[in-house]
Amino acid sequence: MPASTSAPADPHRHDAKPRRRVGRPAAAVLDQDGITAAALQLIGKSGYDGFTMAALARTLNVAPSALYNHVSSKRDVLVLVQDHLTSLVDVSLFASDPWDQAVRSWAWSYRDVFSKHTPLIPVIAVLPVTDAPKTLAMYEAVSAGFSRAGFPQRLIVSAIVALESFIFGSAYDVTAPADIFDSGSMADSTPNFTAAVKRQDLEGYDKPADVAFNLGLEAMIARFGTLRA
Amino acid sequence: MPASTSAPADPHRHDAKPRRRVGRPAAAVLDQDGITAAALQLIGKSGYDGFTMAALARTLNVAPSALYNHVSSKRDVLVLVQDHLTSLVDVSLFASDPWDQAVRSWAWSYRDVFSKHTPLIPVIAVLPVTDAPKTLAMYEAVSAGFSRAGFPQRLIVSAIVALESFIFGSAYDVTAPADIFDSGSMADSTPNFTAAVKRQDLEGYDKPADVAFNLGLEAMIARFGTLRA
DNA sequence: CCACTAAATGAATGCCGTTCATTTACGATT
DNA sequence: AATCGTAAATGAACGGCATTCATTTAGTGG
């Protein structure tokens, strides 16, 4: 056989693919917005299981360690994603429509956004608003709407928190399997519950989660509505 | 030098500490109850960060791989823990007291139990009741109470789910840092919200989370109460 | 022109959940 | 009583993960 095929590669020869560039690039290829967008795209394609720092770096054609020049941890990335998603929540009706309508559309849209991103909920729930400007902007729009509607100042934050807690819990509920309440072989020992599951009424909604969300949300809207001046 | 010090250890010599036993033990040292108890203890001592299969095995004086003869994954252990904790939730009032009192004590106790175990919430929320017998028992007690109170069958499950969603979300809220709503340097751009945070009324409760929980829970109890026959 | 710094690389680290071949003792079967 | 199958342990792997670090390079400000 010809020597050229068996001999070790000439170390001075250029590789077929040119060696990946090292050191400062002509222009920065990464920034927080780009990382956020790539993270969102990756999560959409691979879900939160497939969302790793390595995969994120691959999406951006970059080494994993490069990410750490722009964020300080994976949690940081999740915060960026969370804040972006919150900006998709619809608060527009608070500026124009009646209070109850505004709360309704806000709550449904909030739940819908995060039901596809439940792994972020533990992050949001304890995140200081300082670290999430768009989230803070949402709170401003909502509390302005509550004020405008004559809601007593001293209750605004508590009411929003109560609604939000319900929204987060309900977002999980959306992801539950359809047969979650199937009592199976233990049906005999749980007659009341088994009967209640069988008689559950969908009221024209697509999913049980929607019925429950409507029920709880309307309860809060009705009761909170009476607290206004 | 004497041969004894430089020569490799005699393979037949007994080690100072007797070699750890290998193979089937005289009596099984592990079972699901023991694993659950140890997991609970470990979580109490080290939190969910320190709760690893290796640490759990160490608590039980066992190799990590031994655990997999009794559970099929770490998630399995979390399910066992979850089911145990659910049995601590107080459903006793559903058998005796008025409906609204029973719901109140159930909801507060449910929230208090899981506010110390929020990492379990994503597990519970999507867990088929078949895999958690004590959880199923809780649902039976609660739905029996709703039935007894004249609640319409077709709404029982939805009402329970709505309450549960609120409870789970509120459990996270308990763990939030006290200054979570401090808008810091962005206070200027969020005048309504900043004012509302400042005027928030604790109503004699210890924590803001308690005020919000009371507000939302009483809204649901009031509204759901009107649905009874 | 030079020193500084921002921004990349890739190798290394340490932890984690999980798998697997192997070992051993109990209990049932012959 | 001897045998056999199986339950239940060990410990050595494995692959994947987030993160750190020394190093390299190219722009930038003095």
Coordinates of C-alpha atoms in Angstrom, one line a residue, chain A:
Chain A
M1 CA 0.0 0.0 0.0
P2 CA 1.2 3.6 -0.6
A3 CA 3.2 5.1 2.3
S4 CA 1.0 8.2 2.3
T5 CA -2.0 6.2 3.8
S6 CA -0.1 4.4 6.5
A7 CA 2.3 7.2 7.6
P8 CA 1.1 9.4 10.6
A9 CA -0.4 12.7 9.5
D10 CA 2.1 15.5 9.0
P11 CA 1.7 17.6 12.1
H12 CA 2.2 20.8 10.0
R13 CA -0.5 19.9 7.5
H14 CA -3.8 21.8 7.9
D15 CA -6.6 19.6 9.0
A16 CA -9.4 19.0 6.6
K17 CA -11.6 21.0 8.9
P18 CA -9.6 24.1 10.1
R19 CA -8.9 24.0 13.8
R20 CA -11.6 25.7 15.8
R21 CA -10.7 29.3 16.6
V22 CA -9.4 29.9 20.1
G23 CA -9.2 33.2 21.9
R24 CA -11.1 36.4 21.5
P25 CA -13.4 36.3 18.5
A26 CA -13.7 39.2 16.0
A27 CA -17.0 40.1 17.6
A28 CA -18.7 38.6 20.6
V29 CA -20.9 35.7 19.5
L30 CA -22.7 35.5 22.8
D31 CA -24.9 37.7 24.9
Q32 CA -27.8 37.3 27.3
D33 CA -30.4 37.8 24.7
G34 CA -28.9 35.3 22.3
I35 CA -28.5 32.8 25.1
T36 CA -32.2 33.3 26.1
A37 CA -33.4 32.9 22.6
A38 CA -31.3 29.7 22.1
A39 CA -32.4 28.3 25.4
L40 CA -36.1 28.9 24.4
Q41 CA -35.5 27.2 21.1
L42 CA -33.7 24.3 22.7
I43 CA -36.4 23.8 25.4
G44 CA -39.0 23.9 22.6
K45 CA -37.3 21.2 20.7
S46 CA -35.9 18.9 23.5
G47 CA -37.9 19.8 26.6
Y48 CA -36.4 20.5 30.0
D49 CA -34.8 17.1 30.1
G50 CA -32.7 17.8 27.0
F51 CA -31.9 21.3 28.3
T52 CA -28.3 21.0 29.4
M53 CA -25.5 23.5 29.4
A54 CA -23.7 21.3 26.9
A55 CA -26.7 21.2 24.6
L56 CA -27.3 24.9 24.9
A57 CA -23.7 25.5 23.9
R58 CA -24.0 23.2 20.9
T59 CA -27.1 25.2 19.8
L60 CA -24.9 28.3 19.9
N61 CA -21.8 26.7 18.3
V62 CA -19.8 27.4 21.3
A63 CA -18.0 25.5 24.0
P64 CA -20.0 25.0 27.2
S65 CA -17.5 26.9 29.3
A66 CA -18.0 30.0 27.1
L67 CA -21.5 30.4 28.5
Y68 CA -20.1 31.1 31.9
N69 CA -18.7 34.4 30.6
H70 CA -22.2 35.6 30.3
V71 CA -24.2 33.8 33.0
S72 CA -23.1 32.5 36.3
S73 CA -25.0 29.3 36.4
K74 CA -27.7 27.2 34.7
R75 CA -30.2 28.7 37.1
D76 CA -29.3 32.1 35.7
V77 CA -30.3 30.9 32.3
L78 CA -33.6 29.6 33.6
V79 CA -34.2 33.0 35.2
L80 CA -33.6 34.7 31.8
V81 CA -36.1 32.3 30.2
Q82 CA -38.6 32.8 32.9
D83 CA -38.5 36.6 32.6
H84 CA -38.9 36.4 28.9
L85 CA -41.9 34.1 29.1
T86 CA -43.5 36.4 31.7
S87 CA -43.4 39.2 29.1
L88 CA -45.7 37.0 27.0
V89 CA -48.4 37.1 29.6
D90 CA -51.3 39.2 28.5
V91 CA -51.9 42.2 30.8
S92 CA -53.3 44.5 28.2
L93 CA -56.9 44.4 29.5
F94 CA -55.9 45.9 32.7
A95 CA -55.5 49.2 30.9
S96 CA -59.0 49.3 29.3
D97 CA -61.5 46.6 30.3
P98 CA -63.5 46.0 33.5
W99 CA -61.5 44.6 36.3
D100 CA -63.0 41.1 36.3
Q101 CA -62.5 40.6 32.6
A102 CA -58.9 41.8 32.9
V103 CA -58.1 39.4 35.7
R104 CA -59.7 36.5 33.8
S105 CA -57.7 37.0 30.6
W106 CA -54.5 37.7 32.6
A107 CA -54.9 34.5 34.7
W108 CA -55.7 32.2 31.8
S109 CA -52.8 33.5 29.7
Y110 CA -50.4 33.3 32.7
R111 CA -51.5 29.7 33.3
D112 CA -51.2 28.7 29.6
V113 CA -47.7 30.1 29.3
F114 CA -46.3 28.3 32.3
S115 CA -48.2 25.1 31.9
K116 CA -45.6 24.4 29.1
H117 CA -42.8 25.4 31.4
T118 CA -43.6 23.9 34.8
P119 CA -39.9 23.3 35.7
L120 CA -39.6 27.1 35.9
I121 CA -42.2 27.4 38.6
P122 CA -39.9 26.5 41.5
V123 CA -37.6 29.2 40.1
I124 CA -40.3 31.9 39.7
A125 CA -41.9 31.3 43.0
V126 CA -38.9 32.3 45.1
L127 CA -37.3 34.8 42.7
P128 CA -36.8 38.3 43.9
V129 CA -38.5 40.7 41.4
T130 CA -35.2 42.7 41.2
D131 CA -33.7 39.8 39.2
A132 CA -36.5 39.8 36.6
P133 CA -37.4 43.2 35.2
K134 CA -40.2 42.0 32.9
T135 CA -41.8 40.2 35.7
L136 CA -41.7 43.3 37.7
A137 CA -43.3 45.1 34.8
M138 CA -46.2 42.6 34.8
Y139 CA -46.8 43.2 38.5
E140 CA -46.9 46.9 37.9
A141 CA -49.5 46.5 35.2
V142 CA -51.6 44.2 37.3
S143 CA -51.5 46.3 40.5
A144 CA -52.3 49.4 38.5
G145 CA -55.4 47.6 37.2
F146 CA -56.4 46.6 40.8
S147 CA -55.9 50.2 42.0
R148 CA -57.9 51.6 39.1
A149 CA -60.7 49.2 40.0
G150 CA -60.9 50.6 43.5
F151 CA -59.2 47.6 45.2
P152 CA -57.9 48.5 48.7
Q153 CA -54.2 49.1 48.7
R154 CA -53.6 47.0 51.7
L155 CA -54.9 43.9 50.0
I156 CA -53.5 44.2 46.5
V157 CA -50.3 42.3 46.9
S158 CA -52.0 39.5 48.9
A159 CA -54.7 39.2 46.3
I160 CA -52.2 39.0 43.4
V161 CA -50.1 36.4 45.3
A162 CA -53.2 34.3 46.0
L163 CA -54.1 34.3 42.3
E164 CA -50.6 33.6 41.3
S165 CA -50.3 30.6 43.7
F166 CA -53.5 29.2 42.2
I167 CA -52.2 29.8 38.7
F168 CA -48.9 28.0 39.4
G169 CA -50.6 25.0 40.9
S170 CA -53.0 24.9 38.1
A171 CA -50.2 25.0 35.6
Y172 CA -49.0 21.7 37.0
D173 CA -52.5 20.3 36.8
V174 CA -52.5 20.9 33.0
T175 CA -49.6 18.5 32.6
A176 CA -51.2 15.6 34.6
P177 CA -52.0 12.4 32.8
A178 CA -55.7 12.0 31.9
D179 CA -56.1 8.9 34.1
I180 CA -54.5 10.3 37.1
F181 CA -57.6 9.6 39.3
D182 CA -58.1 6.1 38.1
S183 CA -58.3 4.2 41.4
G184 CA -57.8 0.9 39.6
S185 CA -58.0 -2.2 41.9
M186 CA -58.5 0.0 45.0
A187 CA -61.9 1.3 43.8
D188 CA -63.7 -0.9 46.3
S189 CA -62.1 0.8 49.3
T190 CA -62.8 4.3 47.9
P191 CA -66.4 4.3 46.9
N192 CA -67.1 8.0 47.4
F193 CA -64.1 9.2 45.4
T194 CA -64.5 6.6 42.7
A195 CA -68.1 7.7 42.2
A196 CA -67.2 11.4 42.1
V197 CA -64.5 10.7 39.5
K198 CA -67.1 8.9 37.4
R199 CA -69.6 11.7 37.6
Q200 CA -67.2 14.5 36.9
D201 CA -68.7 17.0 34.5
L202 CA -66.5 18.6 31.8
E203 CA -69.0 21.4 31.2
G204 CA -67.9 21.6 27.6
Y205 CA -64.3 22.2 28.4
D206 CA -61.5 20.2 26.7
K207 CA -59.7 19.0 29.8
P208 CA -60.6 18.5 33.5
A209 CA -57.8 20.9 34.3
D210 CA -59.7 23.7 32.6
V211 CA -62.9 23.0 34.5
A212 CA -61.0 23.1 37.8
F213 CA -59.2 26.3 36.8
N214 CA -62.4 28.0 35.8
L215 CA -64.1 27.0 39.1
G216 CA -61.3 28.3 41.3
L217 CA -60.6 31.4 39.3
E218 CA -64.3 32.5 39.2
A219 CA -64.5 31.9 43.0
M220 CA -61.6 34.3 43.6
I221 CA -62.8 36.9 41.1
A222 CA -66.3 36.9 42.6
R223 CA -65.1 37.2 46.2
F224 CA -62.3 39.7 45.5
G225 CA -64.7 41.7 43.4
T226 CA -66.8 42.4 46.6
L227 CA -63.7 43.9 48.3
R228 CA -63.5 46.9 45.9
A229 CA -64.5 50.3 47.0

